[in-house]
Short mmCIF file of C-alpha atoms and ligand atoms in Angstrom, two decimals:
data_model
loop_
_atom_site.label_atom_id
_atom_site.label_comp_id
_atom_site.label_asym_id
_atom_site.label_seq_id
_atom_site.Cartn_x
_atom_site.Cartn_y
_atom_site.Cartn_z
CA ILE A 1 -105.32 -36.67 53.29
CA LYS A 2 -107.70 -36.92 50.36
CA ARG A 3 -107.98 -39.81 47.92
CA ASP A 4 -105.99 -38.96 44.79
CA PRO A 5 -108.51 -38.80 41.90
CA ARG A 6 -105.80 -39.90 39.44
CA TYR A 7 -106.31 -43.46 40.64
CA ALA A 8 -109.06 -45.53 39.05
CA GLN A 9 -111.90 -47.06 41.03
CA LEU A 10 -111.95 -50.83 41.12
CA THR A 11 -114.54 -52.43 38.83
CA GLU A 12 -115.92 -55.93 38.35
CA GLU A 13 -113.97 -56.10 35.11
CA HIS A 14 -110.68 -55.49 36.94
CA VAL A 15 -111.51 -58.15 39.49
CA LYS A 16 -112.34 -60.62 36.73
CA PHE A 17 -108.96 -60.02 35.11
CA PHE A 18 -107.16 -60.74 38.38
CA THR A 19 -109.15 -63.82 39.36
CA ASP A 20 -108.77 -65.29 35.86
CA LEU A 21 -105.04 -64.68 36.09
CA LEU A 22 -104.38 -65.92 39.61
CA GLY A 23 -106.98 -68.66 39.97
CA GLU A 24 -109.06 -69.74 42.92
CA GLY A 25 -108.00 -69.02 46.49
CA SER A 26 -105.66 -66.22 45.51
CA ALA A 27 -107.96 -63.23 46.02
CA VAL A 28 -109.91 -61.85 48.96
CA ILE A 29 -112.77 -59.68 47.74
CA ASP A 30 -115.31 -57.65 49.62
CA GLY A 31 -117.78 -55.24 48.19
CA VAL A 32 -116.97 -55.10 44.49
CA THR A 33 -119.81 -57.43 43.62
CA LYS A 34 -122.78 -58.33 45.79
CA ASP A 35 -121.79 -61.94 46.38
CA ALA A 36 -118.16 -61.11 47.21
CA THR A 37 -118.02 -60.80 51.00
CA ASP A 38 -114.75 -62.36 52.17
CA ASP A 39 -113.29 -61.35 55.52
CA ILE A 40 -111.04 -58.59 54.29
CA GLU A 41 -110.58 -56.68 57.57
CA PRO A 42 -107.30 -58.34 58.70
CA PHE A 43 -105.65 -56.94 55.57
CA ASN A 44 -107.05 -53.45 56.15
CA GLY A 45 -105.76 -53.01 59.70
CA ASP A 46 -102.28 -52.95 61.19
CA TRP A 47 -100.72 -54.74 64.18
CA MET A 48 -101.20 -51.74 66.47
CA ARG A 49 -104.87 -51.25 65.47
CA LYS A 50 -103.91 -47.67 64.70
CA TYR A 51 -104.39 -47.53 60.94
CA LYS A 52 -107.34 -48.70 58.92
CA GLY A 53 -107.74 -48.81 55.18
CA HIS A 54 -110.67 -49.59 52.93
CA THR A 55 -109.46 -51.98 50.30
CA LYS A 56 -111.99 -54.19 48.59
CA LEU A 57 -109.42 -56.47 47.02
CA VAL A 58 -106.43 -58.45 48.26
CA LEU A 59 -104.39 -60.33 45.68
CA LYS A 60 -102.05 -63.19 46.55
CA PRO A 61 -99.82 -63.88 43.57
CA GLY A 62 -98.02 -67.22 43.57
CA SER A 63 -95.01 -66.44 41.39
CA THR A 64 -92.79 -63.61 40.21
CA GLU A 65 -94.46 -63.79 36.78
CA GLU A 66 -97.86 -63.33 38.39
CA VAL A 67 -96.62 -60.33 40.38
CA SER A 68 -95.33 -58.90 37.12
CA LYS A 69 -98.66 -59.36 35.31
CA VAL A 70 -100.64 -57.95 38.23
CA LEU A 71 -98.46 -54.85 38.52
CA LYS A 72 -98.40 -54.21 34.79
CA TYR A 73 -102.20 -54.33 34.70
CA CYS A 74 -102.46 -52.01 37.71
CA ASN A 75 -100.00 -49.60 36.14
CA ASP A 76 -101.82 -49.60 32.79
CA HIS A 77 -105.17 -49.01 34.53
CA MET A 78 -103.94 -46.55 37.20
CA LEU A 79 -104.88 -48.82 40.08
CA ALA A 80 -102.90 -47.99 43.23
CA VAL A 81 -101.39 -50.89 45.22
CA VAL A 82 -99.89 -51.66 48.65
CA PRO A 83 -97.36 -54.46 48.99
CA GLN A 84 -98.02 -56.43 52.16
CA GLY A 85 -95.86 -59.00 53.91
CA GLY A 86 -96.65 -60.28 57.40
CA ASN A 87 -98.36 -56.95 58.24
CA SER A 88 -96.32 -56.59 61.42
CA GLY A 89 -94.88 -53.18 60.50
CA LEU A 90 -95.16 -50.45 63.11
CA VAL A 91 -95.55 -47.33 60.97
CA GLY A 92 -98.75 -48.03 59.03
CA GLY A 93 -96.86 -48.76 55.77
CA SER A 94 -98.43 -52.12 54.96
CA VAL A 95 -102.11 -51.20 54.98
CA PRO A 96 -104.02 -49.15 52.43
CA VAL A 97 -105.04 -45.59 53.23
CA PHE A 98 -108.07 -45.61 50.94
CA ASP A 99 -109.02 -48.36 48.49
CA GLU A 100 -105.56 -49.34 47.20
CA ILE A 101 -105.31 -53.00 46.18
CA VAL A 102 -103.32 -55.04 48.68
CA ILE A 103 -100.74 -57.32 47.11
CA ASN A 104 -100.11 -59.86 49.82
CA MET A 105 -97.01 -62.01 49.39
CA SER A 106 -97.94 -64.92 51.66
CA ARG A 107 -98.33 -67.46 48.83
CA MET A 108 -94.75 -66.93 47.67
CA ASN A 109 -93.21 -68.70 50.64
CA GLU A 110 -90.71 -71.28 49.36
CA ILE A 111 -87.09 -71.67 50.26
CA ARG A 112 -85.42 -71.68 46.86
CA SER A 113 -81.90 -72.87 47.68
CA PHE A 114 -79.23 -73.03 50.34
CA ASP A 115 -75.49 -73.42 49.93
CA GLU A 116 -74.10 -75.23 52.96
CA VAL A 117 -70.54 -74.09 52.34
CA SER A 118 -71.02 -70.37 51.77
CA GLY A 119 -74.19 -70.01 53.90
CA THR A 120 -76.11 -68.33 51.07
CA LEU A 121 -79.86 -68.69 51.39
CA VAL A 122 -82.26 -67.83 48.57
CA VAL A 123 -85.94 -67.47 49.48
CA ASP A 124 -89.25 -66.21 48.16
CA ALA A 125 -90.15 -62.84 49.65
CA GLY A 126 -93.21 -64.26 51.44
CA CYS A 127 -91.20 -66.77 53.45
CA ILE A 128 -91.81 -66.22 57.19
CA LEU A 129 -88.64 -65.27 59.09
CA GLU A 130 -89.02 -67.98 61.74
CA VAL A 131 -89.65 -70.66 59.11
CA ALA A 132 -86.41 -69.72 57.34
CA ASP A 133 -84.52 -69.63 60.63
CA ASN A 134 -85.81 -73.08 61.67
CA TYR A 135 -84.73 -74.43 58.28
CA LEU A 136 -81.27 -72.92 58.80
CA LYS A 137 -81.06 -74.31 62.33
CA GLU A 138 -81.10 -77.84 60.95
CA LYS A 139 -78.18 -76.93 58.71
CA GLY A 140 -76.17 -75.35 61.52
CA TYR A 141 -76.79 -71.80 60.31
CA ILE A 142 -78.75 -68.82 61.61
CA PHE A 143 -80.67 -66.03 59.90
CA PRO A 144 -78.67 -62.82 60.51
CA LEU A 145 -81.82 -61.00 61.72
CA ASP A 146 -84.09 -61.73 64.66
CA LEU A 147 -87.03 -59.76 66.02
CA GLY A 148 -90.13 -60.13 68.17
CA ALA A 149 -92.43 -60.49 65.15
CA LYS A 150 -90.43 -63.39 63.67
CA GLY A 151 -93.43 -65.74 63.69
CA SER A 152 -95.40 -63.54 61.30
CA CYS A 153 -93.10 -61.14 59.44
CA HIS A 154 -91.89 -62.03 55.94
CA ILE A 155 -88.31 -61.85 54.75
CA GLY A 156 -89.52 -59.60 51.91
CA GLY A 157 -91.08 -57.30 54.53
CA ASN A 158 -87.89 -57.37 56.59
CA VAL A 159 -85.86 -56.34 53.58
CA ALA A 160 -88.41 -53.72 52.47
CA THR A 161 -88.19 -52.12 55.94
CA ASN A 162 -84.47 -52.81 56.41
CA ALA A 163 -85.40 -54.27 59.79
CA GLY A 164 -82.71 -54.07 62.46
CA GLY A 165 -83.73 -56.24 65.37
CA LEU A 166 -82.01 -57.92 68.26
CA ARG A 167 -78.71 -59.02 66.76
CA LEU A 168 -77.71 -56.20 64.44
CA LEU A 169 -74.95 -55.52 66.93
CA ARG A 170 -73.41 -58.85 65.99
CA TYR A 171 -74.38 -59.54 62.38
CA GLY A 172 -74.79 -56.05 60.95
CA SER A 173 -77.54 -54.57 58.81
CA LEU A 174 -79.44 -56.07 55.89
CA HIS A 175 -77.72 -53.53 53.65
CA GLY A 176 -74.63 -55.66 54.17
CA ASN A 177 -76.11 -59.17 54.46
CA VAL A 178 -78.50 -59.14 51.53
CA LEU A 179 -76.52 -60.30 48.49
CA GLY A 180 -79.21 -60.05 45.88
CA ILE A 181 -82.81 -59.15 45.20
CA GLU A 182 -85.42 -60.11 42.66
CA ALA A 183 -88.09 -57.46 42.35
CA VAL A 184 -90.86 -56.34 40.05
CA LEU A 185 -91.27 -52.73 38.99
CA PRO A 186 -94.71 -51.17 38.56
CA ASP A 187 -94.58 -51.54 34.76
CA GLY A 188 -94.08 -55.29 35.17
CA THR A 189 -90.31 -55.34 34.56
CA ILE A 190 -88.66 -58.15 36.50
CA VAL A 191 -85.40 -56.93 38.04
CA ASP A 192 -83.29 -60.06 38.34
CA ASP A 193 -80.48 -59.06 40.65
CA LEU A 194 -80.56 -62.23 42.72
CA SER A 195 -76.81 -62.36 42.97
CA LYS A 196 -75.17 -64.78 45.38
CA LEU A 197 -71.86 -63.00 45.26
CA ARG A 198 -70.22 -61.50 48.29
CA LYS A 199 -68.29 -59.08 46.14
CA ASN A 200 -69.61 -57.45 43.01
CA ASN A 201 -68.35 -53.98 42.17
CA THR A 202 -69.94 -53.52 38.79
CA GLY A 203 -71.68 -50.19 38.89
CA TYR A 204 -74.47 -48.84 41.07
CA ASP A 205 -75.75 -51.27 43.69
CA LEU A 206 -79.42 -50.81 42.80
CA LYS A 207 -80.73 -53.50 45.15
CA GLN A 208 -79.94 -51.15 48.03
CA LEU A 209 -82.85 -48.95 46.93
CA PHE A 210 -85.28 -51.78 47.61
CA ILE A 211 -83.73 -52.43 51.04
CA GLY A 212 -85.65 -50.02 53.25
CA GLY A 213 -87.66 -48.73 50.24
CA GLU A 214 -90.92 -49.68 52.05
CA GLY A 215 -92.62 -50.87 48.88
CA THR A 216 -92.54 -47.51 47.15
CA ILE A 217 -90.61 -48.43 44.00
CA GLY A 218 -91.44 -52.09 43.40
CA ILE A 219 -92.30 -55.43 44.96
CA ILE A 220 -89.52 -57.67 46.22
CA THR A 221 -90.21 -61.26 45.15
CA GLY A 222 -86.96 -63.02 46.07
CA VAL A 223 -84.00 -62.44 48.36
CA SER A 224 -80.56 -63.99 48.61
CA ILE A 225 -78.83 -63.48 51.91
CA LEU A 226 -75.60 -64.45 53.58
CA CYS A 227 -76.22 -66.42 56.78
CA PRO A 228 -73.64 -66.93 59.51
CA GLN A 229 -72.88 -70.24 61.21
CA ARG A 230 -75.18 -70.81 64.20
CA SER A 231 -73.34 -70.62 67.51
CA ASN A 232 -73.75 -73.80 69.50
CA ALA A 233 -73.27 -71.99 72.79
CA VAL A 234 -75.68 -69.24 73.77
CA ASN A 235 -75.61 -67.61 77.19
CA VAL A 236 -77.77 -64.86 78.62
CA ALA A 237 -77.30 -62.54 81.59
CA PHE A 238 -79.94 -60.18 83.00
CA LEU A 239 -78.67 -57.19 84.94
CA GLY A 240 -80.13 -54.50 87.19
CA LEU A 241 -78.43 -51.08 87.22
CA GLU A 242 -78.86 -47.89 89.22
CA SER A 243 -78.33 -45.20 86.55
CA PHE A 244 -78.04 -44.72 82.81
CA GLU A 245 -74.43 -43.70 83.40
CA LYS A 246 -73.83 -47.22 84.74
CA VAL A 247 -75.65 -48.78 81.80
CA GLN A 248 -73.13 -47.07 79.51
CA GLN A 249 -70.22 -48.30 81.61
CA ALA A 250 -71.61 -51.84 81.50
CA PHE A 251 -71.93 -51.62 77.72
CA ARG A 252 -68.30 -50.52 77.37
CA GLU A 253 -67.15 -53.35 79.62
CA ALA A 254 -69.28 -55.88 77.74
CA LYS A 255 -67.75 -54.84 74.43
CA GLY A 256 -64.27 -55.06 75.87
CA GLN A 257 -64.56 -58.26 77.87
CA LEU A 258 -67.02 -60.26 75.78
CA SER A 259 -65.93 -58.78 72.43
CA GLU A 260 -66.36 -61.40 69.69
CA ILE A 261 -69.01 -63.44 71.52
CA LEU A 262 -71.31 -60.52 72.39
CA SER A 263 -74.49 -60.94 70.31
CA ALA A 264 -77.06 -58.65 71.96
CA PHE A 265 -77.11 -55.80 74.46
CA GLU A 266 -80.67 -54.73 75.16
CA LEU A 267 -81.97 -52.01 77.45
CA MET A 268 -85.20 -51.92 79.44
CA ASP A 269 -86.23 -49.30 82.00
CA SER A 270 -88.14 -50.13 85.19
CA TYR A 271 -91.32 -48.59 83.77
CA SER A 272 -91.35 -51.07 80.88
CA GLN A 273 -90.70 -53.99 83.23
CA ASP A 274 -93.47 -52.85 85.54
CA LEU A 275 -95.99 -52.80 82.68
CA VAL A 276 -94.88 -56.26 81.48
CA HIS A 277 -95.32 -57.56 85.04
CA ARG A 278 -98.79 -56.01 85.31
CA VAL A 279 -99.87 -57.88 82.18
CA THR A 280 -98.09 -61.25 82.53
CA LYS A 281 -98.03 -61.42 86.37
CA ASN A 282 -94.73 -63.29 85.99
CA LYS A 283 -92.14 -63.01 88.74
CA HIS A 284 -89.34 -60.67 87.70
CA PRO A 285 -85.91 -62.35 87.42
CA LEU A 286 -84.28 -59.90 89.85
CA GLU A 287 -85.28 -59.13 93.44
CA GLY A 288 -85.93 -55.49 94.27
CA GLU A 289 -86.39 -52.69 91.79
CA HIS A 290 -83.69 -51.06 89.67
CA PRO A 291 -84.19 -48.07 87.39
CA PHE A 292 -82.56 -49.91 84.47
CA TYR A 293 -82.18 -53.47 83.25
CA CYS A 294 -79.95 -54.92 80.54
CA LEU A 295 -80.06 -58.23 78.77
CA ILE A 296 -76.72 -59.43 77.52
CA GLU A 297 -76.48 -62.37 75.16
CA THR A 298 -73.31 -64.12 74.06
CA SER A 299 -73.06 -66.59 71.17
CA GLY A 300 -69.89 -68.53 70.64
CA SER A 301 -68.53 -71.95 69.82
CA ASN A 302 -67.51 -73.13 73.28
CA SER A 303 -70.09 -73.07 76.05
CA GLU A 304 -67.64 -73.51 78.92
CA HIS A 305 -65.31 -70.84 77.64
CA ASP A 306 -68.17 -68.41 76.98
CA ASN A 307 -69.74 -69.07 80.36
CA GLU A 308 -66.44 -68.45 82.07
CA LYS A 309 -66.06 -65.15 80.21
CA LEU A 310 -69.57 -64.06 81.09
CA GLU A 311 -69.15 -65.05 84.75
CA LYS A 312 -65.88 -63.12 84.97
CA PHE A 313 -67.51 -60.12 83.34
CA LEU A 314 -70.40 -60.27 85.81
CA GLU A 315 -68.04 -60.60 88.75
CA TYR A 316 -66.05 -57.60 87.53
CA VAL A 317 -69.01 -55.27 86.93
CA MET A 318 -70.58 -56.18 90.27
CA GLU A 319 -67.35 -55.74 92.16
CA LYS A 320 -66.81 -52.33 90.57
CA GLY A 321 -70.35 -51.32 91.49
CA ILE A 322 -71.36 -50.86 87.85
CA VAL A 323 -74.07 -53.48 88.12
CA ALA A 324 -76.26 -53.78 91.23
CA ASP A 325 -77.64 -57.24 90.65
CA GLY A 326 -77.60 -59.90 87.96
CA VAL A 327 -78.50 -63.47 87.01
CA LEU A 328 -77.10 -65.90 84.48
CA ALA A 329 -79.53 -68.19 82.67
CA GLN A 330 -78.91 -71.82 83.61
CA ASP A 331 -80.65 -73.48 80.67
CA ALA A 332 -82.57 -72.89 77.45
CA THR A 333 -85.89 -72.45 79.29
CA GLN A 334 -84.43 -69.71 81.45
CA ILE A 335 -82.87 -68.04 78.41
CA LYS A 336 -86.30 -67.92 76.82
CA SER A 337 -87.94 -66.57 79.94
CA LEU A 338 -85.29 -63.82 80.35
CA TRP A 339 -85.75 -62.81 76.71
CA GLY A 340 -89.51 -62.65 77.41
CA TRP A 341 -88.95 -59.59 79.63
CA ARG A 342 -87.51 -57.79 76.63
CA GLU A 343 -89.37 -59.27 73.66
CA GLY A 344 -92.72 -59.16 75.47
CA ILE A 345 -92.65 -55.36 75.91
CA PRO A 346 -94.36 -54.30 72.63
CA GLU A 347 -97.25 -56.73 73.09
CA CYS A 348 -97.78 -55.93 76.80
CA LEU A 349 -97.80 -52.17 76.19
CA GLY A 350 -100.71 -52.61 73.80
CA HIS A 351 -102.76 -54.19 76.61
CA TRP A 352 -104.41 -50.92 77.71
CA GLY A 353 -105.44 -49.62 74.30
CA GLY A 354 -103.10 -47.58 72.13
CA VAL A 355 -99.35 -47.02 72.07
CA TYR A 356 -97.52 -44.02 70.63
CA LYS A 357 -94.31 -45.55 69.34
CA TYR A 358 -91.09 -43.74 68.52
CA ASP A 359 -88.10 -45.64 67.16
CA LEU A 360 -85.10 -43.36 67.36
CA SER A 361 -81.37 -43.24 66.84
CA ILE A 362 -79.80 -40.95 69.44
CA PRO A 363 -76.18 -40.40 70.43
CA ILE A 364 -75.72 -42.93 73.21
CA SER A 365 -74.82 -40.55 76.04
CA GLU A 366 -78.20 -38.80 75.68
CA LEU A 367 -80.25 -41.83 74.72
CA TYR A 368 -82.36 -42.01 77.88
CA SER A 369 -82.75 -38.26 78.49
CA LEU A 370 -85.51 -38.21 75.89
CA VAL A 371 -87.61 -40.63 77.94
CA GLU A 372 -87.16 -38.47 81.05
CA ASP A 373 -87.96 -35.25 79.20
CA THR A 374 -91.05 -36.81 77.61
CA ARG A 375 -92.28 -38.20 80.92
CA GLU A 376 -91.87 -34.79 82.50
CA LYS A 377 -93.81 -33.13 79.69
CA ILE A 378 -96.67 -35.62 79.88
CA THR A 379 -96.77 -35.33 83.69
CA LYS A 380 -96.83 -31.53 83.58
CA ALA A 381 -99.72 -31.69 81.13
CA GLY A 382 -101.60 -33.80 83.70
CA LEU A 383 -102.12 -36.66 81.28
CA ILE A 384 -100.61 -39.58 83.20
CA GLY A 385 -102.05 -41.56 86.10
CA ASP A 386 -104.06 -44.55 87.25
CA GLY A 387 -107.47 -42.94 86.94
CA ASP A 388 -109.74 -43.78 84.03
CA LYS A 389 -109.63 -40.16 82.89
CA ASP A 390 -105.83 -40.09 82.62
CA PRO A 391 -105.10 -41.20 79.08
CA VAL A 392 -101.45 -42.22 79.64
CA VAL A 393 -100.59 -45.42 81.51
CA GLY A 394 -96.82 -45.18 81.18
CA VAL A 395 -93.92 -43.49 79.37
CA VAL A 396 -91.30 -46.16 78.84
CA GLY A 397 -87.91 -46.55 77.22
CA TYR A 398 -86.29 -49.74 75.95
CA GLY A 399 -84.42 -50.84 72.88
CA HIS A 400 -81.29 -51.91 71.16
CA MET A 401 -78.73 -50.18 73.37
CA GLY A 402 -75.93 -51.77 71.40
CA ASP A 403 -77.03 -49.85 68.30
CA SER A 404 -77.91 -46.56 70.06
CA ASN A 405 -81.53 -47.30 69.14
CA LEU A 406 -84.18 -46.21 71.65
CA HIS A 407 -87.83 -47.22 71.57
CA LEU A 408 -89.74 -44.48 73.34
CA ASN A 409 -93.27 -45.76 73.89
CA VAL A 410 -96.20 -44.00 75.45
CA ALA A 411 -98.87 -46.50 76.45
CA THR A 412 -102.37 -45.07 76.56
CA ARG A 413 -105.91 -46.21 77.29
CA THR A 414 -106.90 -44.92 73.87
CA PHE A 415 -105.28 -42.89 71.10
CA ASP A 416 -105.84 -39.33 72.33
CA LYS A 417 -105.24 -36.06 70.47
CA ARG A 418 -104.10 -34.30 73.67
CA VAL A 419 -101.31 -36.83 74.12
CA GLU A 420 -100.33 -36.65 70.48
CA LYS A 421 -100.10 -32.86 70.73
CA GLU A 422 -97.62 -33.13 73.60
CA LEU A 423 -95.50 -35.68 71.73
CA GLU A 424 -95.36 -34.32 68.22
CA PRO A 425 -93.39 -32.53 66.97
CA PHE A 426 -91.62 -32.38 70.39
CA VAL A 427 -89.97 -35.81 70.03
CA TYR A 428 -88.84 -35.14 66.46
CA GLU A 429 -87.43 -31.71 67.32
CA TRP A 430 -85.59 -33.18 70.29
CA VAL A 431 -83.99 -35.87 68.12
CA SER A 432 -83.23 -33.54 65.25
CA LYS A 433 -81.40 -31.13 67.57
CA ARG A 434 -79.04 -33.98 68.45
CA ASN A 435 -78.58 -35.09 64.84
CA GLY A 436 -80.34 -38.36 65.54
CA SER A 437 -82.77 -40.23 63.31
CA ILE A 438 -86.55 -40.13 63.67
CA SER A 439 -86.68 -43.70 62.40
CA ALA A 440 -83.87 -46.04 63.36
CA GLU A 441 -85.37 -49.28 62.07
CA HIS A 442 -89.15 -49.24 61.58
CA GLY A 443 -89.22 -46.92 58.56
CA LEU A 444 -91.49 -43.96 57.86
CA GLY A 445 -94.66 -45.43 56.36
CA LEU A 446 -97.70 -43.30 57.03
CA ALA A 447 -96.87 -42.54 60.65
CA LYS A 448 -93.81 -40.44 59.95
CA LYS A 449 -94.46 -39.20 56.45
CA ASN A 450 -94.70 -35.58 57.56
CA TYR A 451 -91.52 -35.70 59.61
CA ILE A 452 -88.86 -36.93 57.20
CA GLY A 453 -87.47 -33.37 57.09
CA TYR A 454 -86.28 -33.73 60.69
CA SER A 455 -83.76 -36.36 59.57
CA ARG A 456 -83.13 -35.65 55.90
CA SER A 457 -82.13 -32.46 54.09
CA GLU A 458 -84.14 -30.95 51.24
CA THR A 459 -81.51 -32.10 48.77
CA MET A 460 -81.79 -35.69 49.99
CA ILE A 461 -85.58 -35.62 49.83
CA LYS A 462 -85.44 -34.20 46.29
CA LEU A 463 -83.13 -37.00 45.17
CA MET A 464 -85.46 -39.57 46.73
CA LYS A 465 -88.41 -38.09 44.85
CA GLN A 466 -86.47 -38.25 41.59
CA ILE A 467 -85.73 -41.93 42.16
CA LYS A 468 -89.38 -42.60 43.01
CA ASN A 469 -90.47 -40.90 39.78
CA LEU A 470 -87.96 -42.85 37.75
CA TYR A 471 -89.10 -46.25 39.04
CA ASP A 472 -92.78 -45.46 39.49
CA PRO A 473 -93.77 -42.59 37.13
CA ASN A 474 -97.51 -43.20 37.64
CA GLY A 475 -97.13 -43.25 41.41
CA ILE A 476 -99.15 -46.44 41.92
CA MET A 477 -96.76 -48.02 44.47
CA ASN A 478 -97.81 -47.54 48.10
CA PRO A 479 -99.16 -43.99 47.69
CA TYR A 480 -99.83 -41.49 50.51
CA LYS A 481 -96.87 -42.91 52.44
CA TYR A 482 -93.56 -41.20 53.08
CA ILE A 483 -92.73 -40.22 49.53
P1 FAD B 1 -95.25 -55.53 56.50
O1 FAD B 1 -95.63 -54.97 57.82
O2 FAD B 1 -96.28 -56.33 55.79
O3 FAD B 1 -94.76 -54.36 55.55
C1 FAD B 1 -93.85 -53.38 55.97
C2 FAD B 1 -93.51 -52.45 54.80
O4 FAD B 1 -92.81 -53.17 53.79
C3 FAD B 1 -94.72 -51.85 54.11
O5 FAD B 1 -94.41 -50.57 53.66
C4 FAD B 1 -94.96 -52.78 52.93
O6 FAD B 1 -95.60 -52.12 51.85
C5 FAD B 1 -93.55 -53.19 52.57
N1 FAD B 1 -93.42 -54.56 52.04
C6 FAD B 1 -93.74 -55.73 52.64
N2 FAD B 1 -93.41 -56.77 51.86
C7 FAD B 1 -92.87 -56.25 50.73
C8 FAD B 1 -92.33 -56.82 49.53
N3 FAD B 1 -92.28 -58.13 49.33
N4 FAD B 1 -91.86 -55.96 48.58
C9 FAD B 1 -91.89 -54.62 48.76
N5 FAD B 1 -92.40 -54.05 49.86
C10 FAD B 1 -92.88 -54.84 50.84
N6 FAD B 1 -88.71 -54.04 63.43
C11 FAD B 1 -87.38 -53.92 63.55
O7 FAD B 1 -86.72 -53.38 62.67
N7 FAD B 1 -86.73 -54.37 64.67
C12 FAD B 1 -87.38 -54.99 65.68
O8 FAD B 1 -86.77 -55.39 66.68
C13 FAD B 1 -88.79 -55.15 65.57
N8 FAD B 1 -89.49 -55.77 66.53
C14 FAD B 1 -90.84 -55.91 66.39
C15 FAD B 1 -91.55 -56.57 67.39
C16 FAD B 1 -92.92 -56.74 67.29
C17 FAD B 1 -93.66 -57.46 68.38
C18 FAD B 1 -93.61 -56.23 66.14
C19 FAD B 1 -95.08 -56.41 65.97
C20 FAD B 1 -92.90 -55.58 65.16
C21 FAD B 1 -91.52 -55.40 65.27
N9 FAD B 1 -90.79 -54.76 64.27
C22 FAD B 1 -89.43 -54.63 64.40
C23 FAD B 1 -91.47 -54.18 63.09
C24 FAD B 1 -91.75 -55.19 61.95
O9 FAD B 1 -91.83 -56.49 62.42
C25 FAD B 1 -90.70 -55.11 60.88
O10 FAD B 1 -90.80 -53.85 60.27
C26 FAD B 1 -90.80 -56.19 59.80
O11 FAD B 1 -89.62 -56.14 59.03
C27 FAD B 1 -91.99 -56.04 58.88
O12 FAD B 1 -92.13 -57.21 58.08
P2 FAD B 1 -93.57 -57.63 57.50
O13 FAD B 1 -93.40 -58.80 56.61
O14 FAD B 1 -94.55 -57.79 58.59
O15 FAD B 1 -93.90 -56.36 56.61
#
């Protein structure tokens, strides 16, 4: 890609406007003037160390009004911007491609209000997910979204990516849980749609465009969200299974027998567990090796009752030969350690160098075939092995089985064009043939910008472009990304 010459170059005069507006401590500047040499690199790179931008300016507005003034100025002066939350996104959407100004939301991090009867939480967009969830914990509530990056991701970023996470199976998607949004459009208009209503059928539901919009039509500054009551009983089982056929049977049984208390059903293959073990050296919870592992979590109101249900379920699936081996967590520490074998996968895979990540929705019966087909392809190409010259360390599959969402990850010693050539467009074609989605929950960002056509028709893409042009006619919002 080439830098779009329509965008202005940043000048000292621009920087002066912003620093006068936002005050001290609210800008990170490197390179615009000689004496400005802040450490700007963390804002230019992503979590996977795969994408790297060249911004010289990061702005940290402290209020919705400041966001509005910043955006209006950028729009009037044709300065391109990238909204940035916790920068934990996995598709390169939160970092600049060239010299776009980063608008980092970390200073807008207050909890605005909470209604203890309805469970409606209103927060600034820059509020960290874990901080909000800890606040809710004290009130007996839970945030309806949980994911491995909870300690750094922002709620605004979660909403902008329509993050799915570990408990979508139980609490549903943000498209349903988010009740209202406050956002700023590129021309500075503040969209105050911070409704707290559960039901509101008065015309188009425009907030939905910001949910999963990936910062391409405006900046989310506030979110109101419906939070469920926190379950006081949480139980976790970790299972070993001999085939993907059996994983599907176990999932059916779990839905039937655990029904209303089932809160997560996660899948991990033996390859992913092996790589986690090689990095952490922890002892695996189950003896012997099984091709597949599942983590089942239940959340309910009565620990004894839930435990009894889970024990009965486990007895049943083992007796029927669906599950080969399994353990039940005995306490909170063990729950955490079992979850570590699932939540630790993304971090451990990065240990060797680079990871090619694919986040896919696939009809459940064929979910794992993609991992097998990909492994075969990479093996045939002679790219996998333990030698230093073999770029691929492992082809692994894991993910949110309960939502038919597979994470196909190829861990490599370094990002390597030969590997990429084997994977793309192969993976996208494979998924498209089965009417799946090339992005189940991470979004498109920069990584998948060229592949949207595998999941969306020309008509749909045209409509998206029309919406983009309506909200952002100058195209300053997160350019070079998927739209
Ligand atoms: P960023 O990475 O900063 O930004 C993501 C996108 O949103 C960018 O396009 C950015 O421009 C835009 N954006 C950010 N804030 C705003 C705003 N206020 N207004 C408008 N646009 C904005 N994702 C899942 O869905 N499910 C998972 O289970 C999951 N697990 C993960 C585990 C790990 C270990 C890691 C590192 C990531 C995981 N992710 C997962 C991906 C990532 O955490 C989510 O996409 C998260 O929602 C991103 O939030 P963020 O604040 O870090 O956003």
